[in-house]
Short mmCIF file of C-alpha atoms in Angstrom, two decimals:
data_model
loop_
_atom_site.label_atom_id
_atom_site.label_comp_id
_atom_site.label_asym_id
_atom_site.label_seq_id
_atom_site.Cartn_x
_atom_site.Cartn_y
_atom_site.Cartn_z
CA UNK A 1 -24.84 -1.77 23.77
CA UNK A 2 -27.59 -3.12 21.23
CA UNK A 3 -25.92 -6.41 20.83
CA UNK A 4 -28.36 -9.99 21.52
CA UNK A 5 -28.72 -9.92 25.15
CA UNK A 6 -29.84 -13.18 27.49
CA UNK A 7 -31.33 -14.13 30.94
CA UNK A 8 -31.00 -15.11 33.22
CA UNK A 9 -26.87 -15.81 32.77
CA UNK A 10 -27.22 -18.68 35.44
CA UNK A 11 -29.42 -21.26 36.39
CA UNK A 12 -29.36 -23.73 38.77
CA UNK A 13 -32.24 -25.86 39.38
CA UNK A 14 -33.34 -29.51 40.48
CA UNK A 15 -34.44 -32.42 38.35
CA UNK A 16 -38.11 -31.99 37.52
CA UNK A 17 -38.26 -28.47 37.40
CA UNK A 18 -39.20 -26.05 34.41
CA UNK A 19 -36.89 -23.30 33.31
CA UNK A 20 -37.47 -20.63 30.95
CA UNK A 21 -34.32 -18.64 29.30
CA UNK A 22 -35.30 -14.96 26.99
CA UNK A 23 -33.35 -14.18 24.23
CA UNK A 24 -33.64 -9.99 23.00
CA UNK A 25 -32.37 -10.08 19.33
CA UNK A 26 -30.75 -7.16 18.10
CA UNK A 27 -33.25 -4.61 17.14
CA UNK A 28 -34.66 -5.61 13.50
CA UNK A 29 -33.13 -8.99 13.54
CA UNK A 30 -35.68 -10.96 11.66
CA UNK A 31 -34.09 -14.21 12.01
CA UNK A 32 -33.40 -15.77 15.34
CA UNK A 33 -31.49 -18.76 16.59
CA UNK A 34 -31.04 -20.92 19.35
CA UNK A 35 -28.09 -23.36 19.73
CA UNK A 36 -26.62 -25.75 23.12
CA UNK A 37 -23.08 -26.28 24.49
CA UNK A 38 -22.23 -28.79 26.28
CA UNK A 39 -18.47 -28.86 27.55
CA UNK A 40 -15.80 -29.05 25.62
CA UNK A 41 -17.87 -29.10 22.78
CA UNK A 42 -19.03 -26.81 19.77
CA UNK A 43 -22.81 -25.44 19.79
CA UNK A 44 -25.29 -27.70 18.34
CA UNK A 45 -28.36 -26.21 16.49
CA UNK A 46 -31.62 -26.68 18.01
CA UNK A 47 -34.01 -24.52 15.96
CA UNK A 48 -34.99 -20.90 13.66
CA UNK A 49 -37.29 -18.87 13.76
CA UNK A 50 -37.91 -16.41 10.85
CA UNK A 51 -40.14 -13.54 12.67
CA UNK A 52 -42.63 -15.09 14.52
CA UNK A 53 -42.78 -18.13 12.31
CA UNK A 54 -40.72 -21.56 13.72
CA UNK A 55 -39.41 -22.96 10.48
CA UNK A 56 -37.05 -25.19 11.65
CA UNK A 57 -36.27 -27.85 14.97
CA UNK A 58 -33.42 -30.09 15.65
CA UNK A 59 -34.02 -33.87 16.84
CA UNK A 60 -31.63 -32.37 19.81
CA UNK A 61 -34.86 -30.46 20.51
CA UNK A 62 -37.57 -33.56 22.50
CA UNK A 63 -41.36 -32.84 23.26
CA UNK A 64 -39.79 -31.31 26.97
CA UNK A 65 -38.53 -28.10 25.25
CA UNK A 66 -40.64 -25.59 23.35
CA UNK A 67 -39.49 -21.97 22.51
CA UNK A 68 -41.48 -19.19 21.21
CA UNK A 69 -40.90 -16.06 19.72
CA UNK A 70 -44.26 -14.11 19.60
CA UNK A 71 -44.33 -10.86 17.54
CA UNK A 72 -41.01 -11.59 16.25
CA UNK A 73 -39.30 -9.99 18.63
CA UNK A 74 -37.71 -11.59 21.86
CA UNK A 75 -38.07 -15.28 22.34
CA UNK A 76 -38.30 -17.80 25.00
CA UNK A 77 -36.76 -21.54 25.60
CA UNK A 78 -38.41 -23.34 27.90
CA UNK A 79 -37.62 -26.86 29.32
CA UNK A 80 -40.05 -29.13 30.93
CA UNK A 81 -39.22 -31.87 33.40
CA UNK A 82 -35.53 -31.39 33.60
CA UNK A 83 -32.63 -33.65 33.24
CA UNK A 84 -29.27 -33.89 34.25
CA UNK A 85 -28.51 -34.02 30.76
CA UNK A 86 -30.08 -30.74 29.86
CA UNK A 87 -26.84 -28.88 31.48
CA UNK A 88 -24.97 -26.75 29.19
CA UNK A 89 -24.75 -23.55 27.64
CA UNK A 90 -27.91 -22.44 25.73
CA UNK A 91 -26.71 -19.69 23.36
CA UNK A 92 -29.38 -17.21 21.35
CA UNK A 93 -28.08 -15.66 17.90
CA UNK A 94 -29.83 -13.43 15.87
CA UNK A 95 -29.52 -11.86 12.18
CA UNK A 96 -30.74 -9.80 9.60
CA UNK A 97 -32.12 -11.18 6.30
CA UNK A 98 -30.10 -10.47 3.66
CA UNK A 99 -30.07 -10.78 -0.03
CA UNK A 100 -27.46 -12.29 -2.25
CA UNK A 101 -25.18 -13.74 0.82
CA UNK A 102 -24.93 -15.62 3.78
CA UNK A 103 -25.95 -14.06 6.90
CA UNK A 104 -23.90 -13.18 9.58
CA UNK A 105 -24.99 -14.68 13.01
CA UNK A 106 -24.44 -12.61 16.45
CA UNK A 107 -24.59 -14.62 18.98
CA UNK A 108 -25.90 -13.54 22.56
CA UNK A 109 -23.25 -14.60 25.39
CA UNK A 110 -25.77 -17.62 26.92
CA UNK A 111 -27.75 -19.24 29.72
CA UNK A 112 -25.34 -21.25 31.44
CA UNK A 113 -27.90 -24.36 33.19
CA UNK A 114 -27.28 -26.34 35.26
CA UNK A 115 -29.39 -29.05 36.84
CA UNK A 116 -28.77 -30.72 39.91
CA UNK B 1 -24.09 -33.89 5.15
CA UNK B 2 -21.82 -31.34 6.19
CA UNK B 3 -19.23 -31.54 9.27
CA UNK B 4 -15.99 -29.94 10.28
CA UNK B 5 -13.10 -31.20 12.02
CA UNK B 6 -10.44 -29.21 14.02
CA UNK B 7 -7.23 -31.57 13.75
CA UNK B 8 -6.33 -30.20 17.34
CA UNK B 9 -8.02 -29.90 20.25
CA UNK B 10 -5.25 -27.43 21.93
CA UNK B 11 -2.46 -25.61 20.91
CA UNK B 12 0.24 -23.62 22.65
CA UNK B 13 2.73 -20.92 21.20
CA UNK B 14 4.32 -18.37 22.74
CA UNK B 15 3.61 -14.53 22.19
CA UNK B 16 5.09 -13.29 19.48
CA UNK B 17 5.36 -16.37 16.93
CA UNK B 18 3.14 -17.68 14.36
CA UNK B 19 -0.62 -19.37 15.36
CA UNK B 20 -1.78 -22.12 12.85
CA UNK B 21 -5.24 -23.74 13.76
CA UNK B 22 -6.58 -26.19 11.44
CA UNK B 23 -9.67 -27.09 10.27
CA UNK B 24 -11.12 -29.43 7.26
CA UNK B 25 -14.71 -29.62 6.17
CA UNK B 26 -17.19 -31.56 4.75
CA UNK B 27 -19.82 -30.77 2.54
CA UNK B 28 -21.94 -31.21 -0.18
CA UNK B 29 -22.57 -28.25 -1.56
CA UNK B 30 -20.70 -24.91 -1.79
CA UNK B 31 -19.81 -24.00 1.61
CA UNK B 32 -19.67 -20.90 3.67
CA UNK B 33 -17.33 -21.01 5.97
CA UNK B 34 -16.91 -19.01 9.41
CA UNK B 35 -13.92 -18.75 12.47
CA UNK B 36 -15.63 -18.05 15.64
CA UNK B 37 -13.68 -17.26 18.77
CA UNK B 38 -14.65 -17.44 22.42
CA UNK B 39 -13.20 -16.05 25.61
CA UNK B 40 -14.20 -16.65 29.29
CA UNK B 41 -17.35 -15.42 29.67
CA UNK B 42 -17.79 -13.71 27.01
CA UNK B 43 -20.22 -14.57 23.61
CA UNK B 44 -18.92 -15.70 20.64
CA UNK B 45 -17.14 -13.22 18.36
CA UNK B 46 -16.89 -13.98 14.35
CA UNK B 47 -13.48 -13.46 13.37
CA UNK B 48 -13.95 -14.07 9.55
CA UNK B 49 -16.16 -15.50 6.97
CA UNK B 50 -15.91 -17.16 3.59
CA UNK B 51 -18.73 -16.54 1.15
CA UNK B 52 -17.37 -18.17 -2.26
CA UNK B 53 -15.27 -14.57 -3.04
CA UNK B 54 -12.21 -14.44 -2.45
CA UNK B 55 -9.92 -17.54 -0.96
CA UNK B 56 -7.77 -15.42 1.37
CA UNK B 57 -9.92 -13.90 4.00
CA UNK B 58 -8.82 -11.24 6.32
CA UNK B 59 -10.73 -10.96 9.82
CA UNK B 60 -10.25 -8.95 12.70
CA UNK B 61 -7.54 -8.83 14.89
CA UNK B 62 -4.59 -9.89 12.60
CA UNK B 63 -6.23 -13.45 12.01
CA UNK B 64 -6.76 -14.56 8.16
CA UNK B 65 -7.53 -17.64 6.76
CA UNK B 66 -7.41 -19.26 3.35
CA UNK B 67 -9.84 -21.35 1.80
CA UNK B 68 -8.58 -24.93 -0.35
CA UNK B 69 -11.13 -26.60 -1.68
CA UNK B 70 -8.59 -29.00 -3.33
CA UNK B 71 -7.94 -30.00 0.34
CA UNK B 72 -11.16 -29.21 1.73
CA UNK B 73 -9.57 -26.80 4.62
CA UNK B 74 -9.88 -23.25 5.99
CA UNK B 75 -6.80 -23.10 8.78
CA UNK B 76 -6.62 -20.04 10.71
CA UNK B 77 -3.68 -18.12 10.97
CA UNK B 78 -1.91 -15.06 12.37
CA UNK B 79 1.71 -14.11 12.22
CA UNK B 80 2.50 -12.76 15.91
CA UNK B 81 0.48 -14.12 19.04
CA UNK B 82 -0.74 -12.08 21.49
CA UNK B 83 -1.29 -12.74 24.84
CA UNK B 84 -4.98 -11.81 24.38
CA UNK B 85 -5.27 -14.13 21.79
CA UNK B 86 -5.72 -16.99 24.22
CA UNK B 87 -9.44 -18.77 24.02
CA UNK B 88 -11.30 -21.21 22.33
CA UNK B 89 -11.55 -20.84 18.55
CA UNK B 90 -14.19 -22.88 16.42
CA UNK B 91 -14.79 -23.77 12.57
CA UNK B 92 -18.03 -23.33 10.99
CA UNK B 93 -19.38 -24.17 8.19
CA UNK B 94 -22.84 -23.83 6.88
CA UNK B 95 -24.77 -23.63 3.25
CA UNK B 96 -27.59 -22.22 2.16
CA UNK B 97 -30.21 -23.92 -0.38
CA UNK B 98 -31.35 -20.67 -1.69
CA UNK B 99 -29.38 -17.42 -2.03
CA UNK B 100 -30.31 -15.37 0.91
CA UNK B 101 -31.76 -18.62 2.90
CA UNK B 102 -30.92 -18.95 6.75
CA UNK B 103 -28.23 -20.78 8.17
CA UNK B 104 -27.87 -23.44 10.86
CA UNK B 105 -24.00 -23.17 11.60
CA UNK B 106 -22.65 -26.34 12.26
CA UNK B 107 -19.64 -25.84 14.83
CA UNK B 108 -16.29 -28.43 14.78
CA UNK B 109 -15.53 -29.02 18.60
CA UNK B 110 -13.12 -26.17 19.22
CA UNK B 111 -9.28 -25.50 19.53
CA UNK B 112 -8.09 -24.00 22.57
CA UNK B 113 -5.44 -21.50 21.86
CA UNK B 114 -2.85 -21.02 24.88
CA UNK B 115 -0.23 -17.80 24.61
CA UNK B 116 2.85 -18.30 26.96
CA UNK B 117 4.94 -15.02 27.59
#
């Protein structure tokens, strides 16, 4: 299967802890996304990366998070400090540049965190 | 600013007869407009998109959905439920300020779809 793949699926951790997620696009994917769920809610954008580049970041997204995607190919999430209210769903999407139209996101089937 | 609301937060049929899910947007500019769905576990799947051709949009699965910009909506619907039709099922909308820009989807707060034999 070659579709956007993440890790870990689950985390549980304790306030004050860091936690990185990974996010594999699908192969040739230049453009990468991350979004969060929280229950019972839709996912909320939190930032783009085009390549390596980081062109855009939610105000969702405070000084504790930072993500990464170096060589343009995977990319990381990580969250500093943690809060209660960092548990949700943190979902990766990735897709291709294209020309003309709007792009077609596939999205990865998430990090499910939660902090205790 | 852009923004979409789904008018119902669940809805139940039973296999077999129509589904409607509703949705109105907000935006702007010229939209783009997406159905997601999600089951258990599972990622989200795109059903269908609406890129400005034309109105009625045919996705996968039997689901279509028509696009009124007089009434700003883009409802959702299929003409026999199945029972594997049951999940959560969001609106999206998005634009783009440039032809072939990116897109930061921006997600109404789902409709849960139940299927009753």
């Amino acid at each position: 299967d070659t579709g956007v793949s993440q890790n870990p699926r689950h985390k549980i951790t304790k306030r004050g802890q860091n936690v990185t997620f990974r996010c594999d696009p699908i192969s040739e994917h230049n453009r990468l996304y991350w979004y969060r769920q929280t229950l019972g809610q839709g996912p909320e954008f939190l930032t783009y990366f085009q390549n390596e580049a980081q062109l855009e970041k939610s105000r969702l997204l405070s000084d504790r998070f930072s993500a990464e995607r170096p060589k343009g190919s995977f990319s990381t999430l990580e969250i500093q400090r943690t809060e209660q209210g960092d548990s949700a769903m943190y979902l990766c999407a990735s897709s291709p540049r294209t020309r003309g139209t709007t792009d077609t996101q596939y999205f990865g089937p998430g990090t499910r965190l939660t902090v205790l | 600013a852009q923004s979409v609301t789904q008018l119902d937060s669940h809805v139940s049929v039973s296999e077999g007869t129509p589904v409607l899910l509703r949705c109105n947007y907000s935006s702007s500019y010229s939209p783009s407009l997406f159905w997601y769905v999600q089951h258990p576990n599972k990622g989200l799947q795109l059903l269908l998109k609406y890129t400005s051709a034309a109105t009625l949009v045919k996705g996968i699965n039997g689901f279509e959905a028509e696009f009124k910009k007089s009434e700003t909506s883009f409802h959702l619907t299929k003409p026999s439920a199945h029972m594997s039709d049951a999940a959560e099922y969001f609106c999206v909308v998005t634009f783009s300020m440039f032809s072939g820009g990116y897109n930061k989807l921006i997600f109404g707060a789902g409709t849960r779809l139940a299927v009753h034999p």
